[in-house]
Coordinates of C-alpha atoms (C1' of nucleotides) in Angstrom, one line a residue:
Chain L
M1 CA 0.0 0.0 0.0
A2 CA 1.3 3.4 -0.9
E3 CA 2.2 5.6 2.1
L4 CA 2.6 9.2 1.2
L5 CA 5.9 9.8 -0.5
P6 CA 7.9 12.9 0.1
V7 CA 7.1 15.6 -2.4
F8 CA 10.0 17.8 -3.6
T9 CA 9.5 21.2 -5.0
A10 CA 12.8 22.9 -5.5
C11 CA 15.1 21.4 -8.2
S12 CA 18.1 22.5 -6.2
T13 CA 17.3 19.9 -3.5
C14 CA 16.1 17.2 -5.9
P15 CA 17.8 13.9 -5.3
I16 CA 18.2 13.2 -9.0
R17 CA 19.2 16.7 -10.1
H18 CA 22.6 15.6 -11.4
R19 CA 21.7 12.4 -13.1
A20 CA 18.3 13.0 -14.7
V21 CA 17.4 14.6 -18.0
C22 CA 18.0 18.0 -16.4
A23 CA 21.5 17.2 -15.4
S24 CA 23.4 19.5 -17.7
C25 CA 20.9 22.4 -17.5
D26 CA 22.1 25.7 -16.2
A27 CA 20.2 27.8 -13.7
E28 CA 18.1 29.6 -16.2
E29 CA 17.1 26.4 -18.1
L30 CA 16.3 24.7 -14.8
D31 CA 14.1 27.6 -13.9
A32 CA 12.1 27.1 -17.1
L33 CA 11.8 23.4 -16.4
N34 CA 10.8 24.2 -12.9
G35 CA 7.9 26.2 -14.2
I36 CA 6.3 23.4 -16.2
K37 CA 7.0 20.4 -13.9
Y38 CA 4.5 18.7 -11.5
Y39 CA 4.8 15.7 -9.3
K40 CA 2.7 12.6 -9.4
T41 CA 2.8 9.4 -7.4
Y42 CA 1.7 5.8 -8.1
S43 CA 1.5 3.0 -5.7
A44 CA 3.1 -0.4 -6.2
G45 CA 1.4 -2.6 -8.8
Q46 CA -0.5 0.3 -10.5
N47 CA 0.0 0.7 -14.2
I48 CA 1.2 4.2 -15.1
A49 CA 0.1 3.8 -18.8
L50 CA -0.6 1.0 -21.2
R51 CA 0.6 0.1 -24.7
G52 CA -1.3 2.1 -27.3
D53 CA -2.2 4.9 -24.9
A54 CA -1.5 8.4 -25.9
L55 CA 0.7 9.6 -23.0
D56 CA 0.5 13.4 -22.8
M57 CA 3.5 13.7 -20.5
V58 CA 7.1 12.7 -20.2
A59 CA 8.7 12.3 -16.8
S60 CA 11.7 11.5 -14.7
I61 CA 11.6 8.9 -11.9
V62 CA 12.4 10.7 -8.6
A63 CA 11.9 7.7 -6.3
G64 CA 10.9 4.1 -6.7
T65 CA 11.0 1.6 -9.5
A66 CA 9.0 1.4 -12.7
S67 CA 9.1 -1.2 -15.5
L68 CA 8.4 -1.3 -19.1
E69 CA 6.7 -4.5 -20.3
R70 CA 5.8 -6.1 -23.5
V71 CA 3.2 -8.9 -23.7
T72 CA 2.7 -11.7 -26.3
E73 CA -0.8 -12.2 -27.6
D74 CA -1.3 -15.1 -25.2
G75 CA -0.1 -13.3 -22.1
R76 CA 3.6 -14.1 -21.7
V77 CA 5.3 -11.1 -20.2
Q78 CA 8.8 -9.7 -20.9
M79 CA 10.1 -6.7 -19.1
V80 CA 11.9 -4.5 -21.6
G81 CA 12.9 -1.6 -19.4
L82 CA 13.8 -1.2 -15.7
L83 CA 13.5 2.4 -14.6
L84 CA 15.2 3.5 -11.5
P85 CA 15.5 7.0 -10.0
S86 CA 16.8 9.5 -12.6
D87 CA 15.6 7.4 -15.6
F88 CA 13.3 9.0 -18.1
I89 CA 9.8 7.9 -19.2
G90 CA 8.3 8.8 -22.5
R91 CA 9.3 9.6 -26.0
P92 CA 9.4 13.3 -27.2
G93 CA 7.8 13.5 -30.6
R94 CA 5.6 10.5 -30.2
S95 CA 2.7 10.1 -27.7
G96 CA 1.7 6.5 -28.7
L97 CA 3.2 4.1 -26.2
Q98 CA 4.9 0.9 -27.5
Y99 CA 4.7 -0.9 -24.1
D100 CA 3.1 -0.9 -20.7
V101 CA 4.6 1.2 -18.0
M102 CA 4.1 -0.3 -14.5
A103 CA 4.9 0.9 -11.0
A104 CA 7.0 -1.9 -9.6
S105 CA 7.1 -0.1 -6.2
D106 CA 5.6 3.1 -5.0
V107 CA 6.8 5.6 -7.5
T108 CA 7.2 9.4 -7.5
L109 CA 7.5 11.1 -11.0
C110 CA 8.6 14.5 -11.9
C111 CA 6.3 15.1 -14.9
F112 CA 6.3 17.6 -17.8
H113 CA 3.4 18.1 -20.1
R114 CA 4.4 16.9 -23.5
K115 CA 3.9 20.1 -25.5
P116 CA 5.8 22.5 -23.4
F117 CA 8.6 20.0 -22.9
E118 CA 8.9 19.5 -26.6
E119 CA 9.1 23.2 -27.1
M120 CA 11.8 23.5 -24.4
L121 CA 13.7 20.8 -26.2
D122 CA 13.9 23.0 -29.3
N123 CA 15.2 26.0 -27.4
T124 CA 17.4 24.2 -24.9
P125 CA 20.4 22.4 -26.6
H126 CA 21.6 21.0 -23.3
L127 CA 18.3 19.2 -22.8
R128 CA 18.3 17.5 -26.2
E129 CA 22.0 16.7 -25.8
R130 CA 21.4 15.0 -22.4
L131 CA 18.3 13.2 -23.7
L132 CA 20.4 11.8 -26.6
E133 CA 23.1 10.7 -24.2
M134 CA 20.5 9.0 -22.0
A135 CA 18.9 7.3 -24.9
M136 CA 22.3 5.9 -26.0
D137 CA 23.1 4.7 -22.5
E138 CA 19.8 2.9 -22.5
L139 CA 20.5 1.4 -25.9
D140 CA 23.9 0.1 -24.6
A141 CA 22.1 -1.4 -21.6
A142 CA 19.5 -2.9 -23.8
R143 CA 22.2 -4.6 -25.8
D144 CA 23.8 -6.1 -22.7
W145 CA 20.3 -7.3 -21.8
M146 CA 19.9 -8.9 -25.2
L147 CA 23.0 -11.0 -24.6
L148 CA 21.6 -12.0 -21.3
L149 CA 18.2 -13.0 -22.7
G150 CA 19.5 -14.8 -25.8
R151 CA 22.6 -16.6 -24.5
K152 CA 23.0 -16.7 -20.8
T153 CA 22.1 -19.6 -18.5
A154 CA 19.7 -19.1 -15.6
R155 CA 22.5 -18.8 -13.1
E156 CA 24.3 -16.3 -15.2
K157 CA 21.1 -14.3 -15.6
I158 CA 20.6 -14.1 -11.9
T159 CA 24.2 -13.2 -11.1
S160 CA 24.1 -10.6 -13.9
F161 CA 21.0 -9.1 -12.5
I162 CA 22.4 -8.8 -9.0
D163 CA 25.5 -7.2 -10.4
L164 CA 23.4 -4.8 -12.3
I165 CA 21.6 -3.7 -9.1
V166 CA 25.0 -3.4 -7.3
R167 CA 26.3 -1.1 -10.1
R168 CA 23.3 1.1 -10.0
S169 CA 23.3 1.2 -6.1
Y170 CA 26.8 2.4 -5.6
H171 CA 28.4 5.4 -7.3
P172 CA 31.5 4.1 -9.0
A173 CA 33.7 6.5 -7.0
E174 CA 32.5 5.5 -3.6
A175 CA 32.2 1.8 -4.1
K176 CA 34.5 -0.4 -2.0
L177 CA 34.7 -3.4 -4.2
D178 CA 36.9 -5.4 -1.9
Q179 CA 34.4 -5.3 0.9
P180 CA 31.0 -7.1 1.3
M181 CA 28.3 -5.2 -0.5
K182 CA 24.7 -5.0 0.5
I183 CA 21.7 -4.2 -1.8
E184 CA 18.0 -4.2 -1.8
L185 CA 16.4 -6.0 -4.8
P186 CA 14.1 -3.3 -6.2
I187 CA 11.5 -5.8 -7.6
S188 CA 9.6 -9.0 -6.7
R189 CA 10.6 -12.5 -7.8
E190 CA 7.9 -12.4 -10.5
A191 CA 9.3 -9.1 -11.9
M192 CA 12.8 -10.6 -11.8
A193 CA 11.5 -13.6 -13.8
N194 CA 9.9 -11.2 -16.3
F195 CA 13.2 -9.2 -16.5
L196 CA 15.3 -12.3 -17.1
G197 CA 13.1 -14.3 -19.4
L198 CA 12.6 -17.1 -16.7
T199 CA 9.9 -18.5 -14.5
I200 CA 9.6 -17.5 -10.9
E201 CA 10.4 -21.1 -9.9
T202 CA 13.7 -21.0 -11.7
V203 CA 14.5 -17.6 -10.2
S204 CA 13.8 -19.0 -6.8
R205 CA 15.9 -22.1 -7.3
Q206 CA 18.9 -20.2 -8.7
I207 CA 18.8 -17.8 -5.7
T208 CA 18.8 -20.8 -3.4
A209 CA 21.7 -22.3 -5.2
L210 CA 23.7 -19.1 -5.0
K211 CA 23.0 -18.9 -1.3
R212 CA 24.1 -22.6 -0.9
D213 CA 27.3 -21.8 -2.8
G214 CA 28.1 -18.9 -0.5
L215 CA 28.0 -16.3 -3.3
I216 CA 25.2 -14.3 -1.7
Q217 CA 23.4 -14.1 1.7
I218 CA 19.7 -13.2 1.9
E219 CA 17.9 -11.5 4.7
G220 CA 14.2 -11.3 4.3
K221 CA 13.1 -11.6 0.7
R222 CA 14.7 -8.5 -0.8
S223 CA 18.0 -7.8 1.1
V224 CA 21.1 -9.3 -0.4
T225 CA 24.7 -9.3 0.8
I226 CA 27.5 -10.1 -1.5
P227 CA 30.6 -11.2 0.4
D228 CA 32.8 -10.9 -2.7
I229 CA 31.6 -9.1 -5.7
Y230 CA 34.4 -10.5 -7.9
D231 CA 33.3 -14.0 -7.1
L232 CA 29.8 -13.1 -8.2
R233 CA 31.0 -11.4 -11.3
A234 CA 32.9 -14.5 -12.3
E235 CA 29.5 -16.2 -12.6
T236 CA 27.9 -13.7 -14.9
G237 CA 29.3 -15.1 -18.2
D238 CA 30.5 -11.7 -19.1
D239 CA 33.9 -11.0 -20.7
E240 CA 36.1 -9.5 -18.1
E241 CA 37.2 -6.6 -20.3
D242 CA 36.3 -3.3 -18.7
V243 CA 34.7 -1.3 -21.4
G244 CA 33.0 2.0 -20.9
Chain Z
M1 CA 34.4 -12.2 -51.9
A2 CA 33.9 -8.5 -52.3
E3 CA 33.4 -7.3 -55.8
L4 CA 33.8 -3.6 -56.2
L5 CA 30.8 -1.8 -54.8
P6 CA 29.4 1.3 -56.5
V7 CA 30.8 4.4 -54.9
F8 CA 28.6 7.4 -54.5
T9 CA 29.9 10.9 -54.2
A10 CA 27.0 13.3 -54.5
C11 CA 24.6 13.3 -51.5
S12 CA 21.8 14.3 -53.8
T13 CA 21.9 10.9 -55.6
C14 CA 22.6 8.9 -52.4
P15 CA 20.2 6.0 -52.0
I16 CA 19.8 6.6 -48.2
R17 CA 19.6 10.4 -48.4
H18 CA 16.1 10.6 -46.9
R19 CA 16.3 7.9 -44.2
A20 CA 19.8 8.3 -42.8
V21 CA 21.1 10.6 -40.1
C22 CA 21.3 13.4 -42.7
A23 CA 17.6 13.0 -43.6
S24 CA 16.4 16.3 -42.2
C25 CA 19.4 18.3 -43.1
D26 CA 18.9 21.3 -45.5
A27 CA 21.1 22.0 -48.5
E28 CA 23.6 24.0 -46.5
E29 CA 24.0 21.4 -43.8
L30 CA 24.3 18.7 -46.3
D31 CA 27.0 20.6 -48.0
A32 CA 29.0 20.8 -44.8
L33 CA 28.5 17.0 -44.2
N34 CA 29.5 16.4 -47.8
G35 CA 32.8 18.1 -47.0
I36 CA 33.8 15.7 -44.2
K37 CA 32.5 12.4 -45.5
Y38 CA 34.4 9.6 -47.1
Y39 CA 33.4 6.1 -48.3
K40 CA 34.8 2.9 -47.1
T41 CA 33.9 -0.7 -48.1
Y42 CA 34.2 -4.0 -46.2
S43 CA 33.8 -7.5 -47.6
A44 CA 31.4 -10.1 -46.1
G45 CA 32.7 -11.6 -42.9
Q46 CA 35.3 -8.9 -42.2
N47 CA 35.0 -7.2 -38.8
I48 CA 34.7 -3.5 -39.0
A49 CA 35.7 -2.9 -35.4
L50 CA 36.0 -4.9 -32.2
R51 CA 34.7 -4.3 -28.7
G52 CA 37.1 -2.1 -26.8
D53 CA 38.5 -0.5 -29.9
A54 CA 38.6 3.3 -30.1
L55 CA 36.6 3.9 -33.3
D56 CA 37.6 7.3 -34.6
M57 CA 34.7 7.6 -37.0
V58 CA 30.9 7.3 -37.1
A59 CA 29.1 6.2 -40.3
S60 CA 25.9 5.5 -42.1
I61 CA 25.4 2.2 -43.9
V62 CA 24.9 3.0 -47.6
A63 CA 24.7 -0.6 -48.9
G64 CA 24.9 -4.1 -47.4
T65 CA 24.3 -5.4 -43.9
A66 CA 26.3 -5.1 -40.7
S67 CA 25.7 -6.6 -37.3
L68 CA 26.6 -5.7 -33.8
E69 CA 27.5 -8.7 -31.6
R70 CA 28.2 -9.4 -28.0
V71 CA 30.1 -12.5 -26.9
T72 CA 30.2 -14.3 -23.5
E73 CA 33.5 -15.1 -22.0
D74 CA 33.3 -18.7 -23.3
G75 CA 32.4 -17.7 -26.9
R76 CA 28.6 -17.8 -27.1
V77 CA 27.5 -15.1 -29.6
Q78 CA 24.4 -12.9 -29.5
M79 CA 23.7 -10.4 -32.2
V80 CA 22.6 -7.1 -30.6
G81 CA 22.1 -5.0 -33.6
L82 CA 21.2 -5.6 -37.3
L83 CA 22.2 -2.6 -39.4
L84 CA 20.7 -2.2 -42.8
P85 CA 21.1 0.7 -45.3
S86 CA 20.5 4.1 -43.7
D87 CA 21.3 2.8 -40.2
F88 CA 24.0 4.5 -38.1
I89 CA 27.2 3.1 -36.7
G90 CA 29.0 4.6 -33.7
R91 CA 28.3 6.8 -30.7
P92 CA 29.0 10.5 -30.8
G93 CA 30.8 11.5 -27.5
R94 CA 32.3 8.1 -26.9
S95 CA 34.9 6.3 -29.0
G96 CA 35.1 3.1 -26.9
L97 CA 33.0 0.4 -28.6
Q98 CA 30.8 -1.8 -26.5
Y99 CA 30.4 -4.6 -29.0
D100 CA 31.9 -6.0 -32.2
V101 CA 30.8 -4.5 -35.5
M102 CA 30.8 -7.1 -38.3
A103 CA 30.2 -6.9 -42.1
A104 CA 27.4 -9.5 -42.6
S105 CA 27.6 -9.0 -46.3
D106 CA 29.8 -6.7 -48.5
V107 CA 29.2 -3.3 -46.9
T108 CA 29.6 0.3 -48.1
L109 CA 29.8 3.0 -45.4
C110 CA 29.5 6.7 -45.6
C111 CA 32.0 7.7 -42.8
F112 CA 32.7 10.9 -40.9
H113 CA 35.7 11.4 -38.7
R114 CA 34.6 11.6 -35.1
K115 CA 35.8 15.1 -34.2
P116 CA 34.4 17.1 -37.1
F117 CA 31.1 15.2 -36.9
E118 CA 30.8 16.0 -33.2
E119 CA 31.5 19.6 -33.9
M120 CA 28.8 19.6 -36.6
L121 CA 26.4 18.1 -34.2
D122 CA 26.8 21.1 -31.9
N123 CA 26.1 23.5 -34.8
T124 CA 23.4 21.6 -36.6
P125 CA 20.3 21.1 -34.5
H126 CA 18.7 19.1 -37.3
L127 CA 21.5 16.5 -37.0
R128 CA 21.2 16.0 -33.3
E129 CA 17.4 15.9 -33.6
R130 CA 17.6 13.2 -36.2
L131 CA 20.1 11.2 -34.3
L132 CA 17.9 11.3 -31.2
E133 CA 15.0 10.1 -33.3
M134 CA 17.0 7.3 -34.7
A135 CA 18.4 6.3 -31.3
M136 CA 14.8 6.1 -30.0
D137 CA 13.6 4.1 -33.0
E138 CA 16.5 1.7 -32.3
L139 CA 15.5 1.5 -28.6
D140 CA 12.0 0.6 -29.5
A141 CA 13.2 -2.1 -31.9
A142 CA 15.6 -3.4 -29.2
R143 CA 12.6 -3.7 -26.9
D144 CA 10.6 -5.7 -29.4
W145 CA 13.7 -7.9 -29.8
M146 CA 13.9 -8.4 -26.1
L147 CA 10.4 -9.8 -26.0
L148 CA 11.4 -12.1 -28.8
L149 CA 14.6 -13.3 -27.1
G150 CA 13.0 -13.7 -23.6
R151 CA 9.6 -15.1 -24.3
K152 CA 9.0 -16.3 -27.9
T153 CA 9.2 -19.9 -29.1
A154 CA 11.6 -20.9 -31.9
R155 CA 8.8 -20.8 -34.5
E156 CA 7.7 -17.4 -33.3
K157 CA 11.2 -16.1 -33.5
I158 CA 11.7 -17.2 -37.1
T159 CA 8.3 -15.8 -38.3
S160 CA 9.0 -12.6 -36.4
F161 CA 12.4 -12.3 -38.1
I162 CA 10.9 -12.9 -41.6
D163 CA 8.3 -10.3 -40.8
L164 CA 10.9 -7.8 -39.7
I165 CA 12.8 -8.2 -43.0
V166 CA 9.5 -7.8 -44.9
R167 CA 8.8 -4.5 -43.0
R168 CA 12.3 -3.2 -43.7
S169 CA 12.1 -4.3 -47.4
Y170 CA 8.9 -2.6 -48.4
H171 CA 8.0 1.1 -47.8
P172 CA 4.8 1.1 -45.9
A173 CA 3.1 3.2 -48.6
E174 CA 3.9 0.9 -51.5
A175 CA 3.5 -2.5 -49.8
K176 CA 0.7 -4.6 -51.2
L177 CA -0.1 -6.7 -48.2
D178 CA -2.7 -8.8 -49.8
Q179 CA -0.4 -10.1 -52.4
P180 CA 2.5 -12.6 -52.1
M181 CA 5.7 -10.8 -50.9
K182 CA 9.2 -11.7 -51.8
I183 CA 12.3 -10.9 -49.8
E184 CA 16.0 -11.8 -49.6
L185 CA 17.2 -12.8 -46.2
P186 CA 20.1 -10.4 -45.6
I187 CA 22.1 -12.8 -43.4
S188 CA 23.3 -16.5 -43.2
R189 CA 21.6 -19.2 -41.0
E190 CA 24.3 -18.8 -38.5
A191 CA 23.8 -15.0 -38.2
M192 CA 20.0 -15.7 -38.0
A193 CA 20.7 -18.1 -35.1
N194 CA 22.8 -15.4 -33.4
F195 CA 20.1 -12.8 -34.0
L196 CA 17.4 -15.0 -32.5
G197 CA 19.2 -16.7 -29.6
L198 CA 18.9 -20.1 -31.3
T199 CA 21.2 -22.7 -32.8
I200 CA 21.6 -23.0 -36.6
E201 CA 20.0 -26.5 -36.4
T202 CA 16.9 -25.1 -34.8
V203 CA 16.7 -22.3 -37.4
S204 CA 17.0 -24.8 -40.2
R205 CA 14.3 -27.1 -38.8
Q206 CA 11.9 -24.2 -38.2
I207 CA 12.3 -22.9 -41.7
T208 CA 11.7 -26.4 -43.0
A209 CA 8.6 -26.6 -40.9
L210 CA 7.3 -23.3 -42.2
K211 CA 7.9 -24.4 -45.7
R212 CA 6.0 -27.7 -45.0
D213 CA 3.1 -25.7 -43.6
G214 CA 2.9 -23.5 -46.7
L215 CA 3.6 -20.3 -44.8
I216 CA 6.7 -19.6 -46.9
Q217 CA 8.5 -20.8 -50.1
I218 CA 12.2 -20.9 -50.4
E219 CA 14.3 -20.5 -53.6
G220 CA 18.0 -21.1 -53.1
K221 CA 19.0 -20.4 -49.5
R222 CA 18.2 -16.7 -49.1
S223 CA 15.1 -16.0 -51.2
V224 CA 11.8 -16.2 -49.5
T225 CA 8.3 -15.8 -50.8
I226 CA 5.4 -15.3 -48.4
P227 CA 2.1 -16.2 -50.0
D228 CA 0.1 -14.5 -47.3
I229 CA 1.8 -12.1 -44.9
Y230 CA -1.2 -12.1 -42.5
D231 CA -0.9 -15.9 -42.1
L232 CA 2.8 -15.5 -41.3
R233 CA 2.1 -12.6 -38.8
A234 CA -0.5 -14.8 -37.0
E235 CA 2.5 -17.0 -36.0
T236 CA 4.7 -14.3 -34.6
G237 CA 3.1 -14.3 -31.1
D238 CA 2.7 -10.6 -31.3
D239 CA -0.3 -8.7 -30.1
E240 CA -2.3 -7.7 -33.2
E241 CA -2.7 -4.1 -32.0
D242 CA -1.1 -1.8 -34.5
V243 CA 1.0 0.6 -32.6
G244 CA 3.4 3.1 -33.9
Chain Q
dG1 C1' 37.5 -34.2 -63.1
dC2 C1' 37.9 -34.5 -58.2
dG3 C1' 38.9 -33.9 -53.4
dA4 C1' 38.2 -30.4 -49.8
dC5 C1' 35.7 -27.1 -47.6
dG6 C1' 31.8 -24.3 -46.1
dA7 C1' 26.9 -23.8 -45.6
dG8 C1' 22.8 -25.9 -44.8
dT9 C1' 19.7 -29.9 -43.6
dT10 C1' 18.2 -34.0 -41.1
dG11 C1' 18.2 -37.5 -37.4
dA12 C1' 19.0 -39.4 -32.5
dT13 C1' 19.7 -38.2 -27.9
dT14 C1' 20.3 -35.2 -23.9
dT15 C1' 19.2 -31.5 -20.8
dA16 C1' 18.1 -26.9 -18.8
dG17 C1' 14.4 -24.9 -17.6
dA18 C1' 9.2 -25.1 -17.9
dT19 C1' 5.2 -26.9 -16.0
dC20 C1' 2.4 -29.0 -12.6
dA21 C1' 1.7 -29.5 -7.8
dA22 C1' 2.3 -29.0 -2.9
dC23 C1' 3.6 -26.5 1.0
dG24 C1' 5.6 -22.5 4.3
dC25 C1' 5.2 -18.2 6.1
dG26 C1' 4.0 -13.5 7.4
dG27 C1' 0.7 -9.9 7.4
dA28 C1' -4.3 -8.2 6.9
dC29 C1' -8.6 -8.5 8.6
dA30 C1' -12.9 -10.1 10.6
Chain B
dT1 C1' -7.1 -15.9 17.1
dG2 C1' -8.0 -18.1 13.4
dT3 C1' -8.1 -18.2 8.3
dC4 C1' -7.2 -16.2 4.1
dC5 C1' -4.2 -14.5 0.7
dG6 C1' -0.1 -13.1 -1.7
dC7 C1' 4.6 -14.2 -2.2
dG8 C1' 8.1 -17.3 -2.2
dT9 C1' 10.2 -22.1 -2.0
dT10 C1' 10.7 -26.9 -3.0
dG11 C1' 9.7 -31.3 -5.4
dA12 C1' 8.4 -34.4 -9.5
dT13 C1' 7.8 -34.6 -14.2
dC14 C1' 7.8 -33.1 -18.9
dT15 C1' 9.4 -30.9 -23.2
dA16 C1' 11.4 -27.5 -26.5
dA17 C1' 15.5 -26.7 -28.0
dA18 C1' 20.5 -27.9 -27.5
dT19 C1' 23.9 -31.1 -28.6
dC20 C1' 26.1 -34.7 -31.1
dA21 C1' 26.5 -36.8 -35.4
dA22 C1' 25.8 -37.8 -40.4
dC23 C1' 24.9 -36.4 -44.7
dT24 C1' 23.9 -33.3 -49.1
dC25 C1' 25.0 -29.9 -52.2
dG26 C1' 27.6 -26.3 -54.5
dT27 C1' 31.9 -24.2 -55.6
dC28 C1' 36.7 -23.4 -55.4
dG29 C1' 41.3 -24.7 -56.4
dC30 C1' 44.4 -27.7 -58.7

DNA sequence: GCGACGAGTTGATTTAGATCAACGCGGACA
DNA sequence: TGTCCGCGTTGATCTAAATCAACTCGTCGC
């Protein structure tokens, strides 16, 4: 159930100020954005918008986790986007959605009506530049994800997912990779299965196996401690080469 | 083996003029691009660049087919991008490649050195705008592809791939959907397997099955006739809803 | 003309993960 | 304070696609 989420009003104190679409905006540009933004919250499980809908806004995730999902005609579900704080929802220049947008947890969005945002885009080079950068980052992430979906084993999928959450949870600078790391899984087992192209039974079994092998420890259902992140990464199937 | 490919010099007669990254450039902008472009050809099977390489150019595909591939540490291959004429190679603002770029057939590229192209990007709003649009189109395509990789059966994967090639081979306006359609598969069975997250044996068997079921006819190895595209699409597993 | 090689097909067998089924556990609620 | 429900785990069995193995066909070089 959604308890009331904190509502931010000043961009200067916004937790995603330096990572979101507004990251490279200067004070003046930020001011303009500030004038057209509004906040909206959704509770866990709600759908934010459905495939085919005309979405009259774009938005940044301020808090919580949303997912993008595609569904086959007979109801098989594949997650095609996992949106964490600072990620962007919506496509400027096109209102018709290609996939469902779901609130995987309670979610706070910083929204902009489509029209004024698109106009700002034309007058604010920094904004379009940042949007392009984010789109290309997402494309790179999508390609990693395709390797995972097409070629990795169930165990590799799970370890890759945990590593992904680790990477998004720690700023590269402040991460101590040689110490145990602790994360919260942002989504349920079912959502993990839909992310990874597995069933929830297989997700559960693989997590149990990783626990048995000492690669992870679990407290509750969502809290994971990784004693040695290098050991975990050795199981992801990824080439070691550090690209990026 | 690569026979000599035709080399174009004037943008005005370029076959991809109205679909590539330069599509929305005006005469003046085109002129500037023209000044920094150069052509390069690769023969089938060659790699254009490898993961980790610093690629000092970006390029548009003029003719032929290239693929982007990711490889697991033990050599499993997943195609993560299929680039047909008018598609764009490279990422402005970052030279380090995240994946291998391969020539799936003989390929002609229209190349731009990275630095001058990035400078043009800053002075040419149309260019950045078009690039953003293309990146977002590719992201949407990547998401369809993720549904395919994660949740579709082998038969659905093959029919989806054939449908994809049909859609890229016919301009929507001039396509006669109620008549038999004929396409050339742009890639080998092995490349199809790597695209679809299957083995070549499974690809071969599924194609045979589709032939047996009368959904497709094959002449040679690459030429496919689809008697009824609607029958084929009914097998893709996709939701009928026409979005986009 | 003929062996070698690469691309593709077909068949037999194996297996990773799906499916079907039961059960545990904690929180909501009457 | 029980029981109901959603979420997750565990066990038994099944199956789609992988793997292992031959074989065909075309073409390239000699």
